[in-house]
Amino acid sequence: MPTYSYIAEDPEKGCPSCRRGFDLRRPMSRPALAHCPLCRQPVKKLVSTFNTPVITRPLSVTDAKKAGFTILEKRCDGSYERL
Ligand SMILES: [Zn+2]
């Protein structure tokens, strides 16, 4: 049975599970999960991996900031804006 990874579409609203992303084993025949089974917030499917407990959640600006990173976004004029 394939394992799918899901994460909240809006991490600000999700519960602790879907905010960080969670894995779910689900038969192929079942439709993709659209809502978190715990908090009912919309979730989106991440690229699935088979039997690999890797963390697939993308690094968000919020997470990066919490981790102490400074996010710089390059602007058209070549300067960087601090987010
Ligand atoms: Zn949730």
mmCIF file of C-alpha atoms and ligand atoms in Angstrom:
data_model
loop_
_atom_site.group_PDB
_atom_site.id
_atom_site.type_symbol
_atom_site.label_atom_id
_atom_site.label_comp_id
_atom_site.label_asym_id
_atom_site.label_seq_id
_atom_site.Cartn_x
_atom_site.Cartn_y
_atom_site.Cartn_z
ATOM 1 C CA MET A 1 0.000 0.000 0.000
ATOM 2 C CA PRO A 2 1.503 3.342 -0.938
ATOM 3 C CA THR A 3 2.192 5.928 1.679
ATOM 4 C CA TYR A 4 1.110 9.438 0.975
ATOM 5 C CA SER A 5 2.314 12.548 2.673
ATOM 6 C CA TYR A 6 -0.060 15.354 3.327
ATOM 7 C CA ILE A 7 0.394 18.821 4.683
ATOM 8 C CA ALA A 8 -2.019 21.599 5.558
ATOM 9 C CA GLU A 9 -2.690 24.029 2.755
ATOM 10 C CA ASP A 10 -2.756 26.761 5.334
ATOM 11 C CA PRO A 11 -0.323 25.767 8.088
ATOM 12 C CA GLU A 12 -1.575 28.618 10.250
ATOM 13 C CA LYS A 13 -4.944 26.914 10.607
ATOM 14 C CA GLY A 14 -3.949 23.283 10.782
ATOM 15 C CA CYS A 15 -3.549 21.133 13.856
ATOM 16 C CA PRO A 16 -0.062 20.082 15.007
ATOM 17 C CA SER A 17 -0.199 17.016 12.745
ATOM 18 C CA CYS A 18 -1.022 18.571 9.429
ATOM 19 C CA ARG A 19 0.890 21.759 10.116
ATOM 20 C CA ARG A 20 4.070 19.699 10.081
ATOM 21 C CA GLY A 21 2.785 17.208 7.578
ATOM 22 C CA PHE A 22 1.811 13.612 8.147
ATOM 23 C CA ASP A 23 1.966 10.319 6.307
ATOM 24 C CA LEU A 24 -0.971 8.146 5.566
ATOM 25 C CA ARG A 25 -1.185 4.685 4.100
ATOM 26 C CA ARG A 26 -4.064 4.518 1.747
ATOM 27 C CA PRO A 27 -5.201 2.111 -0.921
ATOM 28 C CA MET A 28 -4.724 3.410 -4.458
ATOM 29 C CA SER A 29 -8.419 2.932 -5.082
ATOM 30 C CA ARG A 30 -9.373 5.540 -2.510
ATOM 31 C CA PRO A 31 -9.516 9.154 -3.620
ATOM 32 C CA ALA A 32 -6.852 11.512 -2.362
ATOM 33 C CA LEU A 33 -7.415 12.925 1.050
ATOM 34 C CA ALA A 34 -8.699 16.470 0.867
ATOM 35 C CA HIS A 35 -9.050 17.269 4.529
ATOM 36 C CA CYS A 36 -7.059 16.527 7.641
ATOM 37 C CA PRO A 37 -8.755 13.658 9.491
ATOM 38 C CA LEU A 38 -8.081 15.407 12.786
ATOM 39 C CA CYS A 39 -8.959 19.037 12.270
ATOM 40 C CA ARG A 40 -10.768 19.017 8.899
ATOM 41 C CA GLN A 41 -8.589 21.701 7.421
ATOM 42 C CA PRO A 42 -7.791 21.357 3.714
ATOM 43 C CA VAL A 43 -4.634 19.393 3.097
ATOM 44 C CA LYS A 44 -2.612 18.807 -0.020
ATOM 45 C CA LYS A 45 -0.728 15.730 -1.051
ATOM 46 C CA LEU A 46 3.015 15.863 -1.239
ATOM 47 C CA VAL A 47 5.075 13.826 -3.639
ATOM 48 C CA SER A 48 4.736 10.292 -2.390
ATOM 49 C CA THR A 49 7.610 8.116 -1.373
ATOM 50 C CA PHE A 50 7.488 4.391 -0.969
ATOM 51 C CA ASN A 51 8.478 2.976 2.388
ATOM 52 C CA THR A 52 10.902 5.785 3.057
ATOM 53 C CA PRO A 53 10.516 7.692 6.275
ATOM 54 C CA VAL A 54 11.981 10.865 4.837
ATOM 55 C CA ILE A 55 10.677 14.208 5.801
ATOM 56 C CA THR A 56 9.037 15.557 2.700
ATOM 57 C CA ARG A 57 7.635 18.749 4.072
ATOM 58 C CA PRO A 58 8.896 21.811 2.266
ATOM 59 C CA LEU A 59 10.716 24.473 4.173
ATOM 60 C CA SER A 60 8.418 27.428 4.551
ATOM 61 C CA VAL A 61 9.479 30.971 5.206
ATOM 62 C CA THR A 62 7.865 30.726 8.628
ATOM 63 C CA ASP A 63 9.747 27.566 9.516
ATOM 64 C CA ALA A 64 12.981 29.011 8.270
ATOM 65 C CA LYS A 65 12.507 32.134 10.331
ATOM 66 C CA LYS A 66 11.755 30.050 13.414
ATOM 67 C CA ALA A 67 14.941 28.154 12.769
ATOM 68 C CA GLY A 68 16.814 31.426 12.784
ATOM 69 C CA PHE A 69 17.350 31.889 9.086
ATOM 70 C CA THR A 70 17.043 35.207 7.385
ATOM 71 C CA ILE A 71 15.106 34.908 4.175
ATOM 72 C CA LEU A 72 16.251 37.113 1.366
ATOM 73 C CA GLU A 73 14.294 37.487 -1.806
ATOM 74 C CA LYS A 74 15.996 38.752 -4.885
ATOM 75 C CA ARG A 75 14.304 41.662 -6.538
ATOM 76 C CA CYS A 76 14.319 42.508 -10.232
ATOM 77 C CA ASP A 77 16.683 45.401 -9.706
ATOM 78 C CA GLY A 78 19.253 43.083 -8.221
ATOM 79 C CA SER A 79 18.753 44.121 -4.633
ATOM 80 C CA TYR A 80 17.611 41.775 -1.905
ATOM 81 C CA GLU A 81 14.616 42.326 0.253
ATOM 82 C CA ARG A 82 14.617 40.932 3.755
ATOM 83 C CA LEU A 83 11.375 39.074 4.395
HETATM 84 ZN ZN ZN B 1 -5.023 18.811 11.002
#
